[in-house]
Amino acid sequence: MCGIVGYVGPRQAALIVLGGLKKLEYRGYDSAGVAVLHANGGIEVERAVGKLSNLQERLYQKPLVGTIGIGHTRWATHGGVTEFNAHPHVGRNGRVAVVHNGIIENYAELRQEMAAEGISFNSETDTEVAAHLVDGYLAGGADLLTAVQRTLPAIQGASAFVFLSPQEPESLVVARLGNAGGIVIGIGDGEMFVASDIPAILEYTRNVIFLENRQMARVTRAGVAIFTFEGKPVQARVHTIPWDPVSAEKGPYRHFMQKEISEQPRAITDTIRGRVDFHRGRVVLDSVPLTPSEAQKLDRVIIAACGSSYHAGLVGKFMLETLARVPVEVDYGSEFRYRNPLITPTTALLAITQSGETVDTLAAMEAGREYGAKLWSIVNVIGSQAHRLADGYILMQAGLEIGVATTKAFTASLVDLYLLALHLGQLRETLPAEVLRRAVNDLARLPDLVGRVSEPLPIYDELAEIFFKREHFLFLGRGLNYPVALEGALKLKEISYIHAEGYPAGEMKHGPIALIDEVMPVVTVAPRDNVYDKMISQMEQVKARNGTVIGLLQEGDEIARSKADYVLEVPAAPQFLAPVLNIIPLQWLAYAMAVRRGADVDQPRNLAKSVTVE
Ligand code: G6P
């Protein structure tokens, strides 16, 4: 979590940094701050609690002047949400300012040692210890890079830092330790940018370098010099990012989430493009290199993911087991490494992660690597850790996603899982040619089907008007649509703050049925599939107890309609692709409810888009 930005060049740094932070606000919005080196040689800091607009207002009243600066948007971990705890933090002698993403795990010990030496602290944060340590080395005569290099061995835990010092007014020093989210260095013409994520700098450059774990860099107007923590120079690769800067803007939409739900037909088209040979009826996934014999020897696929990506993984289990006949386990990234998993070199560990930086998912990948598993990822952000760590990967092609609650990356990952299942099915020879051909044809129709549910309809606002004061919702689904129920509930819960539970419909009778009354709406995902009859009887059970049913049903299904109080319709879809369509009305429903409740749709409280702390 937390977003960090740095700038060095000819322009006013505070403006560029603030603009960058705006694009990173989805990473945290408890407080924000900027530090700029003034022409008189001093560090000037401005910080404000709450949204970035509060900081912007302060900077408007009191502009910071200078052409080198750093900034931060905070998701609080150590220390409450106060101005004192807001970054940047300045060292004890005013020789350095720092912004930090991550956690210094041994900060309490370091703080105690420093306090014993008489150093006083201005905040409750872990970050401040790094400022004081670097400051101490600068006072001893070290240059900024050396001071940072000497500090890093004392720091435990994953962290990313940007340092600014009046002693070296031309450079920023950046360091990355572990998987606390990325550091991307943007290369401009006579100016350089640093950020924790690409959107912050996309307006200025698409040429970027990703700092690796245990690397640090000196960034000046003229360029960047990268070193290992041991001081060895590193020749870094420059990546060109294909995203269009316009994708980081809301355009005519009120919220990014609204924009991103609407963008799903395009995201799905891009995800399929180039990966399917429609002529031969085959899937082409060169980025997951595997020989037929390796594929046939696969004993298991373990999917590790968090949040919505975990729900996508649950759908993926159905796809992979049915189409490729390989056993699949799905686990939360945060649980996986604590359960002593059974992994062999013929196991594949598949990480699903939009950001590619979720620390728990990365930890699962590392555990997979330790056990000798093949590492695969389905990931949206090019150059992210999950992309680079993997032996085989599928890039989601969802495009830039900014709304904290994922939408288009979720559906894109479902399609990627389907492609992977077909790819493995081809290699393992578990798919008859006609099944494969039908699957490929289904993919060709998918963007059109998605297009039919991607427009907002009046029914979503009508339902929001009826139900916006309810405090509890139940979502039921079965089979492939059980994860859809989980995801529908998560969407509603995270952006509207209504308590919502997703449940496998068949389990309703083992608990949730006790909650059914006329107050709690029950959303049933009941398209005409192999468990349709069961879903109909579940809807009847809810009605028999005076419950209110919002049925997500197939177009024209009059039987199901007669069991529901309210209806959301989806077109008929092929079995494995149905979840892609079914989730979209639930995304719209959650969106409409959140808007009706006046909630902050794109930046729900306490959440962050890339969760880079454990
Ligand atoms: C956060 C986001 C979710 C996302 C989850 C996993 O909780 O708010 O939308 O599903 O992280 O993120 P990842 O980038 O790994 O898919």
Coordinates of C-alpha atoms in Angstrom, one line a residue, residues 53-482:
S53 CA -7.4 17.3 -2.0
N54 CA -6.5 18.5 1.6
L55 CA -2.9 18.6 0.7
Q56 CA -3.6 20.3 -2.6
E57 CA -5.5 23.0 -0.8
R58 CA -2.5 23.6 1.5
L59 CA -0.1 23.7 -1.4
Y60 CA -2.4 26.2 -3.1
Q61 CA -2.2 28.4 0.0
K62 CA 1.5 27.9 0.4
P63 CA 3.2 26.7 -2.8
L64 CA 6.5 24.7 -2.5
V65 CA 9.1 26.0 -4.9
G66 CA 11.8 23.8 -6.2
T67 CA 12.6 21.4 -9.0
I68 CA 13.4 18.2 -7.1
G69 CA 10.9 16.6 -4.7
I70 CA 9.2 13.5 -3.3
G71 CA 5.7 12.8 -2.2
H72 CA 3.6 10.1 -0.5
T73 CA 0.0 9.0 -0.1
R74 CA -0.4 6.9 3.0
W75 CA -2.3 3.8 4.1
A76 CA -1.6 3.8 7.8
T77 CA 0.1 0.8 9.4
H78 CA 2.4 2.1 12.2
G79 CA 1.0 5.1 13.9
G80 CA -2.5 6.6 13.6
V81 CA -3.8 8.8 10.9
T82 CA -2.3 12.1 12.0
E83 CA -0.3 14.8 10.4
F84 CA 2.8 13.9 12.4
N85 CA 2.7 10.4 11.0
A86 CA 2.2 11.6 7.4
H87 CA 5.2 11.3 5.1
P88 CA 7.7 12.6 4.2
H89 CA 9.7 12.3 7.3
V90 CA 12.8 14.4 7.9
G91 CA 16.0 13.2 9.6
R92 CA 17.2 14.4 12.9
N93 CA 19.5 17.1 11.5
G94 CA 17.3 18.1 8.5
R95 CA 19.8 16.4 6.2
V96 CA 17.3 14.1 4.5
A97 CA 13.6 13.6 3.8
V98 CA 12.1 10.2 3.0
V99 CA 9.0 8.6 1.7
H100 CA 8.4 4.9 2.4
N101 CA 6.1 2.1 1.3
G102 CA 6.2 -1.1 3.4
I103 CA 7.0 -2.0 6.9
I104 CA 10.3 -1.8 8.8
E105 CA 9.7 -4.9 11.0
N106 CA 12.5 -4.2 13.5
Y107 CA 11.6 -0.5 13.9
A108 CA 10.8 -0.9 17.6
E109 CA 14.3 -2.1 18.4
L110 CA 15.9 0.5 16.2
R111 CA 13.8 3.2 17.8
Q112 CA 14.7 2.0 21.2
E113 CA 18.5 2.1 20.4
M114 CA 18.1 5.6 18.9
A115 CA 16.1 6.9 21.9
A116 CA 18.9 5.6 24.1
E117 CA 21.3 7.7 22.1
G118 CA 19.1 10.7 22.8
I119 CA 17.4 11.0 19.4
S120 CA 13.9 12.2 19.6
F121 CA 11.1 11.2 17.3
N122 CA 8.4 13.4 15.7
S123 CA 6.1 10.5 14.7
E124 CA 5.0 7.1 15.7
T125 CA 6.0 5.6 12.4
D126 CA 8.5 2.9 11.5
T127 CA 9.7 5.1 8.6
E128 CA 11.2 7.8 10.8
V129 CA 14.0 5.4 11.9
A130 CA 15.2 5.2 8.3
A131 CA 15.3 9.0 8.1
H132 CA 17.4 9.3 11.2
L133 CA 19.8 6.5 10.2
V134 CA 20.5 8.0 6.8
D135 CA 20.7 11.5 8.3
G136 CA 23.4 10.2 10.8
Y137 CA 25.6 8.8 7.9
L138 CA 25.2 12.0 6.0
A139 CA 26.3 14.0 9.0
G140 CA 29.4 11.7 9.1
G141 CA 30.3 12.8 5.6
A142 CA 28.8 10.0 3.5
D143 CA 27.2 10.9 0.2
L144 CA 23.5 10.1 -0.1
L145 CA 23.8 6.8 -2.0
T146 CA 26.5 5.6 0.5
A147 CA 24.4 6.8 3.5
V148 CA 21.4 4.8 2.2
Q149 CA 23.6 1.8 1.4
R150 CA 24.9 1.8 5.0
T151 CA 21.4 2.1 6.4
L152 CA 19.8 -0.7 4.4
P153 CA 21.5 -3.7 6.2
A154 CA 19.9 -2.5 9.5
I155 CA 16.4 -2.6 8.1
Q156 CA 14.3 -5.8 8.2
G157 CA 11.0 -6.3 6.2
A158 CA 9.9 -5.4 2.8
S159 CA 10.3 -1.7 2.0
A160 CA 10.6 0.8 -0.9
F161 CA 12.1 4.2 -0.2
V162 CA 12.9 7.5 -1.9
F163 CA 15.4 9.9 -0.2
L164 CA 16.0 13.5 -0.9
S165 CA 18.9 15.5 0.7
P166 CA 20.0 19.1 0.5
Q167 CA 23.6 17.8 0.7
E168 CA 23.0 16.4 -2.8
P169 CA 20.6 18.8 -4.4
E170 CA 20.7 17.1 -7.8
S171 CA 19.8 13.5 -6.9
L172 CA 17.1 11.3 -5.5
V173 CA 18.1 8.0 -4.1
V174 CA 15.7 5.1 -4.3
A175 CA 15.9 1.6 -2.8
R176 CA 13.8 -1.5 -2.9
L177 CA 14.0 -4.2 -0.3
G178 CA 11.8 -7.2 -0.7
N179 CA 8.2 -7.1 -2.1
A180 CA 6.7 -4.0 -0.7
G181 CA 5.3 -3.0 -4.0
G182 CA 7.3 -1.9 -7.0
I183 CA 9.5 1.1 -7.8
V184 CA 9.3 2.3 -11.3
I185 CA 11.8 4.8 -12.7
G186 CA 10.5 6.9 -15.6
I187 CA 12.9 8.2 -18.1
G188 CA 12.1 11.6 -19.5
D189 CA 14.0 14.1 -21.7
G190 CA 16.2 16.0 -19.2
E191 CA 13.9 14.9 -16.3
M192 CA 13.3 11.7 -14.4
F193 CA 10.4 10.3 -12.4
V194 CA 10.1 7.8 -9.6
A195 CA 6.8 6.1 -8.6
S196 CA 5.4 3.1 -6.9
D197 CA 3.2 2.5 -9.9
I198 CA 3.1 3.3 -13.6
P199 CA -0.1 5.5 -13.7
A200 CA 1.7 8.2 -11.7
I201 CA 4.2 8.9 -14.5
L202 CA 2.3 7.8 -17.6
E203 CA 1.5 11.3 -18.6
Y204 CA 5.2 12.1 -19.0
T205 CA 6.9 9.0 -20.2
R206 CA 6.2 5.4 -21.2
N207 CA 9.9 4.3 -20.9
V208 CA 10.5 2.8 -17.6
I209 CA 12.9 0.7 -15.5
F210 CA 11.6 -1.5 -12.7
L211 CA 13.9 -1.6 -9.7
E212 CA 14.4 -5.2 -8.5
N213 CA 14.6 -6.5 -5.0
R214 CA 17.8 -5.4 -3.3
Q215 CA 18.6 -2.7 -5.8
M216 CA 19.1 1.0 -5.3
A217 CA 19.5 3.9 -7.7
R218 CA 20.7 7.4 -7.9
V219 CA 18.3 9.4 -10.1
T220 CA 19.4 12.7 -11.6
R221 CA 18.0 14.9 -14.4
A222 CA 20.5 13.2 -16.7
G223 CA 19.6 9.6 -16.0
V224 CA 19.8 6.8 -13.5
A225 CA 22.6 4.7 -12.1
I226 CA 21.5 1.4 -10.6
F227 CA 23.4 -0.7 -8.1
T228 CA 22.9 -3.8 -6.0
F229 CA 22.9 -3.2 -2.2
E230 CA 26.5 -4.3 -2.3
G231 CA 27.4 -1.5 -4.7
K232 CA 27.7 -3.4 -7.9
P233 CA 26.5 -1.5 -11.0
V234 CA 23.5 -3.0 -12.7
Q235 CA 22.5 -2.6 -16.4
A236 CA 18.8 -2.4 -16.2
R237 CA 16.3 -3.1 -19.0
V238 CA 14.1 -0.2 -20.3
H239 CA 10.5 -1.3 -20.8
T240 CA 8.1 0.6 -23.0
I241 CA 4.6 0.6 -21.5
P242 CA 1.8 0.1 -24.0
W243 CA -0.9 1.9 -21.9
D244 CA -2.3 5.1 -23.2
P245 CA -2.2 8.0 -20.7
V246 CA -5.8 8.7 -21.5
S247 CA -6.7 5.4 -19.7
A248 CA -5.6 7.1 -16.5
E249 CA -8.4 9.7 -16.8
K250 CA -12.0 9.3 -15.9
G251 CA -13.3 11.1 -19.1
P252 CA -17.1 11.5 -19.1
Y253 CA -17.5 8.9 -16.3
R254 CA -18.3 9.9 -12.8
H255 CA -16.2 7.1 -11.3
F256 CA -13.3 4.9 -12.5
M257 CA -15.3 1.9 -11.4
Q258 CA -18.2 2.9 -13.7
K259 CA -15.7 3.4 -16.6
E260 CA -13.9 0.1 -15.9
I261 CA -17.2 -1.9 -15.8
S262 CA -18.1 -0.4 -19.2
E263 CA -14.7 -1.2 -20.6
Q264 CA -15.1 -4.9 -20.2
P265 CA -16.0 -5.7 -23.8
R266 CA -12.8 -4.2 -24.9
A267 CA -10.8 -5.8 -22.1
I268 CA -12.1 -9.2 -23.0
T269 CA -11.5 -8.6 -26.7
D270 CA -7.9 -7.6 -26.0
T271 CA -7.5 -10.6 -23.7
I272 CA -8.5 -13.1 -26.4
R273 CA -6.8 -11.3 -29.3
G274 CA -3.7 -13.1 -30.6
R275 CA -4.2 -16.1 -28.3
V276 CA -6.7 -18.0 -30.3
D277 CA -6.2 -19.5 -33.7
F278 CA -9.8 -19.4 -34.9
H279 CA -8.9 -21.0 -38.2
R280 CA -7.3 -24.1 -36.7
G281 CA -9.5 -24.1 -33.6
R282 CA -6.7 -23.9 -31.1
V283 CA -5.4 -21.8 -28.3
V284 CA -2.0 -20.3 -28.7
L285 CA -0.3 -19.4 -25.4
D286 CA 3.4 -19.1 -26.1
S287 CA 4.0 -17.2 -22.8
V288 CA 3.3 -20.4 -20.9
P289 CA 6.0 -22.6 -22.4
L290 CA 5.3 -26.2 -21.8
T291 CA 6.1 -29.4 -23.8
P292 CA 3.3 -32.0 -24.2
S293 CA 5.3 -34.3 -22.0
E294 CA 5.7 -31.7 -19.2
A295 CA 2.0 -30.9 -19.4
Q296 CA 1.1 -34.6 -19.2
K297 CA 3.3 -35.0 -16.1
L298 CA 1.7 -32.2 -14.2
D299 CA 0.4 -33.7 -11.0
R300 CA -1.4 -30.6 -9.7
V301 CA -2.0 -26.9 -10.1
I302 CA -2.1 -24.8 -7.0
I303 CA -3.7 -21.4 -7.5
A304 CA -2.7 -18.7 -5.0
A305 CA -4.4 -15.3 -5.0
C306 CA -6.1 -12.8 -2.8
G307 CA -9.5 -10.9 -2.9
S308 CA -11.3 -11.0 -6.2
S309 CA -8.4 -12.8 -7.8
Y310 CA -9.0 -15.7 -5.3
H311 CA -12.6 -15.8 -6.5
A312 CA -11.4 -16.0 -10.1
G313 CA -9.2 -18.9 -9.0
L314 CA -12.2 -20.8 -7.7
V315 CA -13.8 -20.5 -11.2
G316 CA -10.4 -21.6 -12.7
K317 CA -10.5 -24.8 -10.6
F318 CA -13.7 -25.9 -12.4
M319 CA -12.2 -25.0 -15.8
L320 CA -8.8 -26.7 -15.3
E321 CA -10.2 -29.8 -13.7
T322 CA -12.8 -30.3 -16.3
L323 CA -11.0 -29.3 -19.4
A324 CA -7.4 -30.3 -18.6
R325 CA -8.2 -33.1 -16.1
V326 CA -5.6 -31.9 -13.6
P327 CA -6.3 -31.6 -9.9
V328 CA -6.4 -28.0 -8.7
E329 CA -6.2 -26.5 -5.3
V330 CA -7.1 -22.8 -4.7
D331 CA -5.7 -21.0 -1.7
Y332 CA -5.4 -17.5 -0.3
G333 CA -1.9 -16.2 -0.8
S334 CA -1.9 -15.3 2.9
E335 CA -2.7 -18.9 4.0
F336 CA -0.8 -20.9 1.5
R337 CA 2.7 -20.6 2.9
Y338 CA 1.5 -21.5 6.4
R339 CA 0.1 -24.9 5.6
N340 CA 3.2 -26.9 4.6
P341 CA 1.8 -27.6 1.1
L342 CA 2.5 -30.8 -0.9
I343 CA 4.4 -29.6 -3.9
T344 CA 6.6 -31.4 -6.3
P345 CA 8.7 -30.2 -9.3
T346 CA 5.7 -31.4 -11.5
T347 CA 3.3 -29.1 -9.6
A348 CA 2.5 -25.7 -11.1
L349 CA 1.9 -22.8 -8.8
L350 CA -0.4 -20.3 -10.5
A351 CA -0.6 -16.8 -9.0
I352 CA -3.5 -14.6 -10.1
T353 CA -3.0 -11.0 -9.4
Q354 CA -4.1 -7.8 -11.1
S355 CA -1.4 -5.6 -9.7
G356 CA 1.3 -8.3 -9.7
E357 CA 2.5 -6.8 -6.4
T358 CA 0.2 -8.3 -3.7
V359 CA 2.6 -9.3 -1.1
D360 CA 0.8 -12.4 0.1
T361 CA 0.5 -13.7 -3.4
L362 CA 4.2 -13.0 -4.1
A363 CA 5.1 -14.8 -0.9
A364 CA 3.1 -17.8 -2.1
M365 CA 5.1 -17.7 -5.4
E366 CA 8.3 -17.6 -3.4
A367 CA 7.2 -20.6 -1.4
G368 CA 6.4 -22.4 -4.7
R369 CA 9.8 -21.6 -6.0
E370 CA 11.4 -23.0 -2.8
Y371 CA 9.6 -26.3 -3.3
G372 CA 10.7 -26.4 -6.9
A373 CA 7.3 -25.9 -8.5
K374 CA 6.8 -24.4 -11.9
L375 CA 5.7 -20.8 -11.4
W376 CA 3.0 -19.3 -13.5
S377 CA 1.1 -16.0 -13.2
I378 CA -2.0 -14.4 -14.6
V379 CA -1.2 -10.7 -14.1
N380 CA -2.3 -7.3 -15.5
V381 CA 0.7 -5.1 -14.8
I382 CA 3.6 -5.6 -17.1
G383 CA 6.9 -5.7 -15.3
S384 CA 5.3 -6.3 -11.9
Q385 CA 6.9 -8.8 -9.6
A386 CA 4.4 -11.5 -10.4
H387 CA 5.1 -11.1 -14.1
R388 CA 8.9 -11.2 -13.7
L389 CA 9.1 -14.0 -11.1
A390 CA 7.1 -16.4 -13.3
D391 CA 8.4 -19.1 -15.6
G392 CA 5.2 -18.8 -17.6
Y393 CA 2.6 -15.9 -17.5
I394 CA -0.5 -14.6 -19.1
L395 CA -0.9 -10.9 -19.3
M396 CA -4.5 -9.9 -18.6
Q397 CA -4.8 -7.1 -21.2
A398 CA -7.5 -5.5 -19.0
G399 CA -5.7 -2.2 -19.4
L400 CA -5.0 0.2 -16.5
E401 CA -7.4 -0.4 -13.6
I402 CA -7.7 2.4 -11.1
G403 CA -11.0 1.8 -9.1
V404 CA -9.9 0.0 -5.9
A405 CA -12.6 -2.6 -6.3
T406 CA -11.6 -4.7 -9.3
T407 CA -14.0 -5.2 -12.2
K408 CA -12.5 -5.6 -15.6
A409 CA -9.4 -7.4 -14.3
F410 CA -11.6 -9.9 -12.6
T411 CA -13.4 -10.8 -15.9
A412 CA -10.2 -10.7 -17.9
S413 CA -8.6 -13.2 -15.4
L414 CA -11.6 -15.5 -15.9
V415 CA -11.0 -15.5 -19.6
D416 CA -7.2 -16.1 -19.1
L417 CA -8.0 -19.1 -16.9
Y418 CA -10.2 -20.5 -19.6
L419 CA -7.4 -20.0 -22.2
L420 CA -5.0 -21.7 -19.8
A421 CA -7.4 -24.6 -19.3
L422 CA -7.8 -25.1 -23.0
H423 CA -4.0 -24.7 -23.6
L424 CA -3.3 -27.5 -21.0
G425 CA -6.2 -29.5 -22.3
Q426 CA -4.6 -29.4 -25.8
L427 CA -1.2 -30.4 -24.5
R428 CA -2.6 -33.2 -22.2
E429 CA -4.8 -34.4 -25.0
T430 CA -7.9 -34.3 -22.8
L431 CA -10.0 -32.3 -25.3
P432 CA -11.5 -33.8 -28.4
A433 CA -11.0 -31.6 -31.4
E434 CA -14.7 -30.7 -31.7
V435 CA -14.9 -29.6 -28.1
L436 CA -11.9 -27.4 -28.6
R437 CA -13.4 -26.0 -31.7
R438 CA -16.6 -25.2 -30.0
A439 CA -14.7 -23.6 -27.1
V440 CA -12.8 -21.4 -29.5
N441 CA -16.0 -20.4 -31.3
D442 CA -17.5 -19.5 -27.9
L443 CA -14.6 -17.3 -27.2
A444 CA -15.2 -15.5 -30.5
R445 CA -18.8 -14.7 -29.3
L446 CA -17.8 -13.6 -25.9
P447 CA -17.0 -9.9 -26.4
D448 CA -20.4 -9.5 -28.0
L449 CA -22.2 -11.1 -25.1
V450 CA -20.2 -9.1 -22.6
G451 CA -21.2 -6.0 -24.5
R452 CA -24.8 -6.8 -23.8
V453 CA -24.4 -6.5 -20.1
S454 CA -21.8 -3.8 -19.9
E455 CA -24.2 -0.9 -20.1
P456 CA -25.8 0.5 -17.0
L457 CA -29.6 -0.1 -16.9
P458 CA -32.3 1.7 -15.0
I459 CA -33.0 -1.5 -12.9
Y460 CA -29.7 -1.1 -11.0
D461 CA -30.7 2.4 -9.8
E462 CA -34.3 1.2 -9.1
L463 CA -32.9 -1.7 -6.9
A464 CA -30.5 0.7 -5.2
E465 CA -33.5 3.0 -4.4
I466 CA -35.4 0.1 -2.9
F467 CA -32.6 -1.5 -1.0
F468 CA -30.0 1.1 -0.1
K469 CA -30.9 1.2 3.6
R470 CA -30.6 -2.6 4.1
E471 CA -27.7 -3.7 6.2
H472 CA -27.4 -7.3 5.1
F473 CA -27.4 -9.1 1.7
L474 CA -27.1 -12.8 0.9
F475 CA -25.7 -14.0 -2.4
L476 CA -26.3 -17.6 -3.5
G477 CA -24.8 -19.5 -6.3
R478 CA -23.8 -23.1 -7.2
G479 CA -21.0 -24.7 -9.1
L480 CA -19.3 -22.2 -11.3
N481 CA -21.6 -19.5 -10.0
Y482 CA -20.7 -20.0 -6.4

